[in-house]
JSON list of C-alpha atoms in Angstrom, two decimals:
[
{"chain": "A", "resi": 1, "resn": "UNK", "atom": "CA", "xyz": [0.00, 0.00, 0.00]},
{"chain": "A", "resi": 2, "resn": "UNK", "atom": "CA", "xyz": [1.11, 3.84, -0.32]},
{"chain": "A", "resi": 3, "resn": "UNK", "atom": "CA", "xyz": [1.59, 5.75, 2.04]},
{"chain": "A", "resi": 4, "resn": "UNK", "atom": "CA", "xyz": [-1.46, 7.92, 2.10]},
{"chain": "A", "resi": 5, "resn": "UNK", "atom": "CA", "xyz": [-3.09, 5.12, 1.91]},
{"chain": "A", "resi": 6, "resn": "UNK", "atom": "CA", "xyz": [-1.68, 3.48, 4.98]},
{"chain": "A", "resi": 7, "resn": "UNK", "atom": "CA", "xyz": [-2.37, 7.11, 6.62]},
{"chain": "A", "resi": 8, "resn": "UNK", "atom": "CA", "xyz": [-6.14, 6.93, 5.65]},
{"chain": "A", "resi": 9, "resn": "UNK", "atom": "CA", "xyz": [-7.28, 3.56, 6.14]},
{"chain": "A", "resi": 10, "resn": "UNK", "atom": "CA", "xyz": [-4.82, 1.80, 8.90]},
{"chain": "A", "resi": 11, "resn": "UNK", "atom": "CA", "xyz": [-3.93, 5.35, 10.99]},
{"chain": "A", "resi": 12, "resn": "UNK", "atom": "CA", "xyz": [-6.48, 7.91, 10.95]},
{"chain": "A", "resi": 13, "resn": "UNK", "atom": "CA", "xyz": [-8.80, 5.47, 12.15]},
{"chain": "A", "resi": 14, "resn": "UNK", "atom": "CA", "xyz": [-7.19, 4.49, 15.05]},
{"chain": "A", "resi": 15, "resn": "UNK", "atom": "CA", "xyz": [-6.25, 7.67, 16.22]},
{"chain": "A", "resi": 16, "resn": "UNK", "atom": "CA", "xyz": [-9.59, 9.09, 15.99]},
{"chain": "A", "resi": 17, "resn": "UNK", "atom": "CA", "xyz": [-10.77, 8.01, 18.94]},
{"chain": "A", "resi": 18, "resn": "UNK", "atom": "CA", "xyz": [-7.97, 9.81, 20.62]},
{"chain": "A", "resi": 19, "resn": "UNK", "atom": "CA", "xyz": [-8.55, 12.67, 18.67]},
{"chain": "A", "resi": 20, "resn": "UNK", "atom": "CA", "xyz": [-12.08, 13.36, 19.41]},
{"chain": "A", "resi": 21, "resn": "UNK", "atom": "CA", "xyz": [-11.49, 12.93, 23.27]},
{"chain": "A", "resi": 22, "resn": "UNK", "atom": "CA", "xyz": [-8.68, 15.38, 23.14]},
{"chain": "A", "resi": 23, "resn": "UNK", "atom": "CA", "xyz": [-11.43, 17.60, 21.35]},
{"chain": "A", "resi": 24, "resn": "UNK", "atom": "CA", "xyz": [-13.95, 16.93, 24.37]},
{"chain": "A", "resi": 25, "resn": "UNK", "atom": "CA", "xyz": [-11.67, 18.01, 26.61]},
{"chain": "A", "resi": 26, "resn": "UNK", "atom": "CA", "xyz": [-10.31, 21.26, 24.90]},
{"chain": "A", "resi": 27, "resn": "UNK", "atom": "CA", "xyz": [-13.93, 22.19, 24.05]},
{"chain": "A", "resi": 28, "resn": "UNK", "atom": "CA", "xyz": [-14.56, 22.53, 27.72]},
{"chain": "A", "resi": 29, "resn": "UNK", "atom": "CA", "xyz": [-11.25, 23.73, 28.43]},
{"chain": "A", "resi": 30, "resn": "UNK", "atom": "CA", "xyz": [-11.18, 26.39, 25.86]},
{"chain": "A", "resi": 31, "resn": "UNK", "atom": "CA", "xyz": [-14.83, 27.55, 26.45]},
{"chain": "A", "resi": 32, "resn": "UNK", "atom": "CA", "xyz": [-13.90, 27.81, 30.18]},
{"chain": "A", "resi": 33, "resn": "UNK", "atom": "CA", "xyz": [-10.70, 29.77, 29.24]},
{"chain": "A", "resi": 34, "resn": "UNK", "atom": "CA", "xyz": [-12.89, 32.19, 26.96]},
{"chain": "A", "resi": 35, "resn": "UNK", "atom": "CA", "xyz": [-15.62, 32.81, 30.01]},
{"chain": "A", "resi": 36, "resn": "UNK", "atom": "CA", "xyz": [-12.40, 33.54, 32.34]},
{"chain": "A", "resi": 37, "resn": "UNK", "atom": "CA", "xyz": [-10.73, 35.90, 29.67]},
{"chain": "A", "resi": 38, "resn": "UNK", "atom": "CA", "xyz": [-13.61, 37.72, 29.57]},
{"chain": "A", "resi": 39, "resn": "UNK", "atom": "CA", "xyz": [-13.97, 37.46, 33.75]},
{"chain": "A", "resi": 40, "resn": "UNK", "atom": "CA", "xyz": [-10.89, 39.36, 33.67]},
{"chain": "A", "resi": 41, "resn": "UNK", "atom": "CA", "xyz": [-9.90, 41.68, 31.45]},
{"chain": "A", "resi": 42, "resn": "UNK", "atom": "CA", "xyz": [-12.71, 41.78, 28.68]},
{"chain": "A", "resi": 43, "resn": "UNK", "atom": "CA", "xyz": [-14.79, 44.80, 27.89]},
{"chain": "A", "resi": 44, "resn": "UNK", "atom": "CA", "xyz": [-16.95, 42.15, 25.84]},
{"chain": "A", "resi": 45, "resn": "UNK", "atom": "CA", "xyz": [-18.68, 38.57, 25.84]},
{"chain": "A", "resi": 46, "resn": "UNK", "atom": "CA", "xyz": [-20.56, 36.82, 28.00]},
{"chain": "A", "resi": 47, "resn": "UNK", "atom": "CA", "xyz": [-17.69, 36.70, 31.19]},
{"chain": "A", "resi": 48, "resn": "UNK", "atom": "CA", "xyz": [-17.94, 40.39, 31.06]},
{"chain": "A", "resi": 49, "resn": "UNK", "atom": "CA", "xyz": [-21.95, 40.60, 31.35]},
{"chain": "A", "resi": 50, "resn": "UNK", "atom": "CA", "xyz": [-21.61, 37.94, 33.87]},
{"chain": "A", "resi": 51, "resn": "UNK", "atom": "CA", "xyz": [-19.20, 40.93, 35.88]},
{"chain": "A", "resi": 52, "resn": "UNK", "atom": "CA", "xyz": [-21.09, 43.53, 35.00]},
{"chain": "A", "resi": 53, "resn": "UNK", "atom": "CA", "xyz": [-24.58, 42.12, 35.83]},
{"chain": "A", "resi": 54, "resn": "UNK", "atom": "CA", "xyz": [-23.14, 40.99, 39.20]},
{"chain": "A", "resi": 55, "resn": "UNK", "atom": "CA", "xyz": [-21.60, 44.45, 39.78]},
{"chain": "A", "resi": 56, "resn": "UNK", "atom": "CA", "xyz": [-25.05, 45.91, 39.39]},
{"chain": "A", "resi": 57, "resn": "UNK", "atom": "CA", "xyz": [-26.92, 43.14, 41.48]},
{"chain": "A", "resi": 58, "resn": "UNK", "atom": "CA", "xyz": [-29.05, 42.31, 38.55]},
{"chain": "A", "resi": 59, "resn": "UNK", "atom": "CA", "xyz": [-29.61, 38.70, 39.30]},
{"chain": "A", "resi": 60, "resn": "UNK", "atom": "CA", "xyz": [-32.14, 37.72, 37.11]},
{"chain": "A", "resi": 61, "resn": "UNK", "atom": "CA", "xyz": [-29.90, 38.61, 34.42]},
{"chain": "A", "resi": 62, "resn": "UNK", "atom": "CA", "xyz": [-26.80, 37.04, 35.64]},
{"chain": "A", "resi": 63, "resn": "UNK", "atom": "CA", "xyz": [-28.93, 33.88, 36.14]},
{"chain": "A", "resi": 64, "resn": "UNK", "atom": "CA", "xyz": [-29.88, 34.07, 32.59]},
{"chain": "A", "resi": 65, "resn": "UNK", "atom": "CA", "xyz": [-26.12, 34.64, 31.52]},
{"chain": "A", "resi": 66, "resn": "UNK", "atom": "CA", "xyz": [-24.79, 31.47, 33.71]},
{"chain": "A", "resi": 67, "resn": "UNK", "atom": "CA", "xyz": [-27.48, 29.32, 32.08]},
{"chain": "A", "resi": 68, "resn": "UNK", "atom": "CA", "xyz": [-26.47, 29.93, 28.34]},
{"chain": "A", "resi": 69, "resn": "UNK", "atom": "CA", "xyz": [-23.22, 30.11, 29.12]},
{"chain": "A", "resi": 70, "resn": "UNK", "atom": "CA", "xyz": [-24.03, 26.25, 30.55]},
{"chain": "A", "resi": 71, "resn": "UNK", "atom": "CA", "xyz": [-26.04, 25.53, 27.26]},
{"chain": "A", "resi": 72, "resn": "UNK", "atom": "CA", "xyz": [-23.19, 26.77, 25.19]},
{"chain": "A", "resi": 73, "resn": "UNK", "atom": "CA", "xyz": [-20.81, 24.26, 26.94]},
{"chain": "A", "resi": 74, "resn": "UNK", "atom": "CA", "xyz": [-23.28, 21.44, 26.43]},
{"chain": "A", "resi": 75, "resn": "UNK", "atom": "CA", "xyz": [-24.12, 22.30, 22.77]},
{"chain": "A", "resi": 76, "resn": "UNK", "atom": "CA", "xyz": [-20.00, 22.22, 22.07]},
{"chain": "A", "resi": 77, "resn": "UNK", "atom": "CA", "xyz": [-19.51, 18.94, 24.13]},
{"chain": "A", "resi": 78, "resn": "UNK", "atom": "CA", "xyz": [-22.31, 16.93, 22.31]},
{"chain": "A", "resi": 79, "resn": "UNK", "atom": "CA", "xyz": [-21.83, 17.92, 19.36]},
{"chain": "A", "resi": 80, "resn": "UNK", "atom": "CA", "xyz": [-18.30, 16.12, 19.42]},
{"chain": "A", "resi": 81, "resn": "UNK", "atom": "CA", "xyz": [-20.32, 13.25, 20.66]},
{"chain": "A", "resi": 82, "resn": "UNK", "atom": "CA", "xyz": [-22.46, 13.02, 17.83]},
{"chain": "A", "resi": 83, "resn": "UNK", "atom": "CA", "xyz": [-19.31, 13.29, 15.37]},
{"chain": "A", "resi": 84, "resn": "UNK", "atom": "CA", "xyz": [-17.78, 10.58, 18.00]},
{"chain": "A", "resi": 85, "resn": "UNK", "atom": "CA", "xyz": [-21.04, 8.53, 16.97]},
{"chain": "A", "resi": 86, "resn": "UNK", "atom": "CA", "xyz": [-20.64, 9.27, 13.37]},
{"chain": "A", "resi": 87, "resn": "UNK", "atom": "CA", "xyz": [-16.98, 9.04, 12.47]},
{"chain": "A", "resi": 88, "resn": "UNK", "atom": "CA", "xyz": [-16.31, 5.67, 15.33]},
{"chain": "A", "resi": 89, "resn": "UNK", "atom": "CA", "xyz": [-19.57, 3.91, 15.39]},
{"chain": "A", "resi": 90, "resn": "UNK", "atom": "CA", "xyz": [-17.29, 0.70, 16.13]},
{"chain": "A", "resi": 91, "resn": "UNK", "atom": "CA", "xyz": [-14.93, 1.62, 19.02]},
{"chain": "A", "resi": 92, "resn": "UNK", "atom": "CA", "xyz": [-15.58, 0.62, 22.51]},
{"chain": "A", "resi": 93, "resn": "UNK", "atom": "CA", "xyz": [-16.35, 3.88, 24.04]},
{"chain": "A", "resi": 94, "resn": "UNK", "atom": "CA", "xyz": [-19.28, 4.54, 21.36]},
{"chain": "A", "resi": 95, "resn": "UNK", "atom": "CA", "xyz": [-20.49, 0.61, 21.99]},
{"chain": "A", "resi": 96, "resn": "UNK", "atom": "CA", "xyz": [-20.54, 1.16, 25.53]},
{"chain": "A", "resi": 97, "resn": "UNK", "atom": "CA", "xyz": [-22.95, 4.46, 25.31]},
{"chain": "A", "resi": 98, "resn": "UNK", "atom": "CA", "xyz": [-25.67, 2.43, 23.16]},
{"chain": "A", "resi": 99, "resn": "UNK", "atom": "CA", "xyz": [-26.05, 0.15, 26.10]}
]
């Protein structure tokens, strides 16, 4: 076999499970990282309102603000699960969830 051919059919699959967990941790990593950028130095984004709201005692809207940020997490995190149950229908980790 060639190369890329080795690459696509023998080693891309195998390392995609890999892959995609490394992407379902950075997604929460890097969203958290985003929200905490904002937190502290941002004059923008949602870690800013979240500041700002709580600086003005507005709870209602800083309730509102921690619950899409939340949504926003889980949107990003399942989304790489669906791919994970698209791309790997036949590793373990994707067996194990149908049970």
């Amino acid at each position: 076999m060639s190369p890329s051919t080795v690459i696509r059919r023998l080693e891309l699959p195998s390392s995609l499970p890999y892959i995609l967990t490394g992407m379902e941790v950075g997604i929460v990593l890097a969203i958290i990282g985003a929200v905490v950028g904002e937190f502290l130095g941002g004059n923008t984004g949602l870690g800013y309102l979240l500041v700002a709201r709580m600086a003005a005692y507005e709870t209602d809207v800083l309730f509102a603000v921690i619950v899409h940020m939340t949504m926003v997490g889980f949107l990003f995190y399942f989304a790489i699960g669906v791919v994970r149950r698209i791309l790997i229908p036949w590793h373990e980790s994707v067996a194990a969830e149908k049970k």
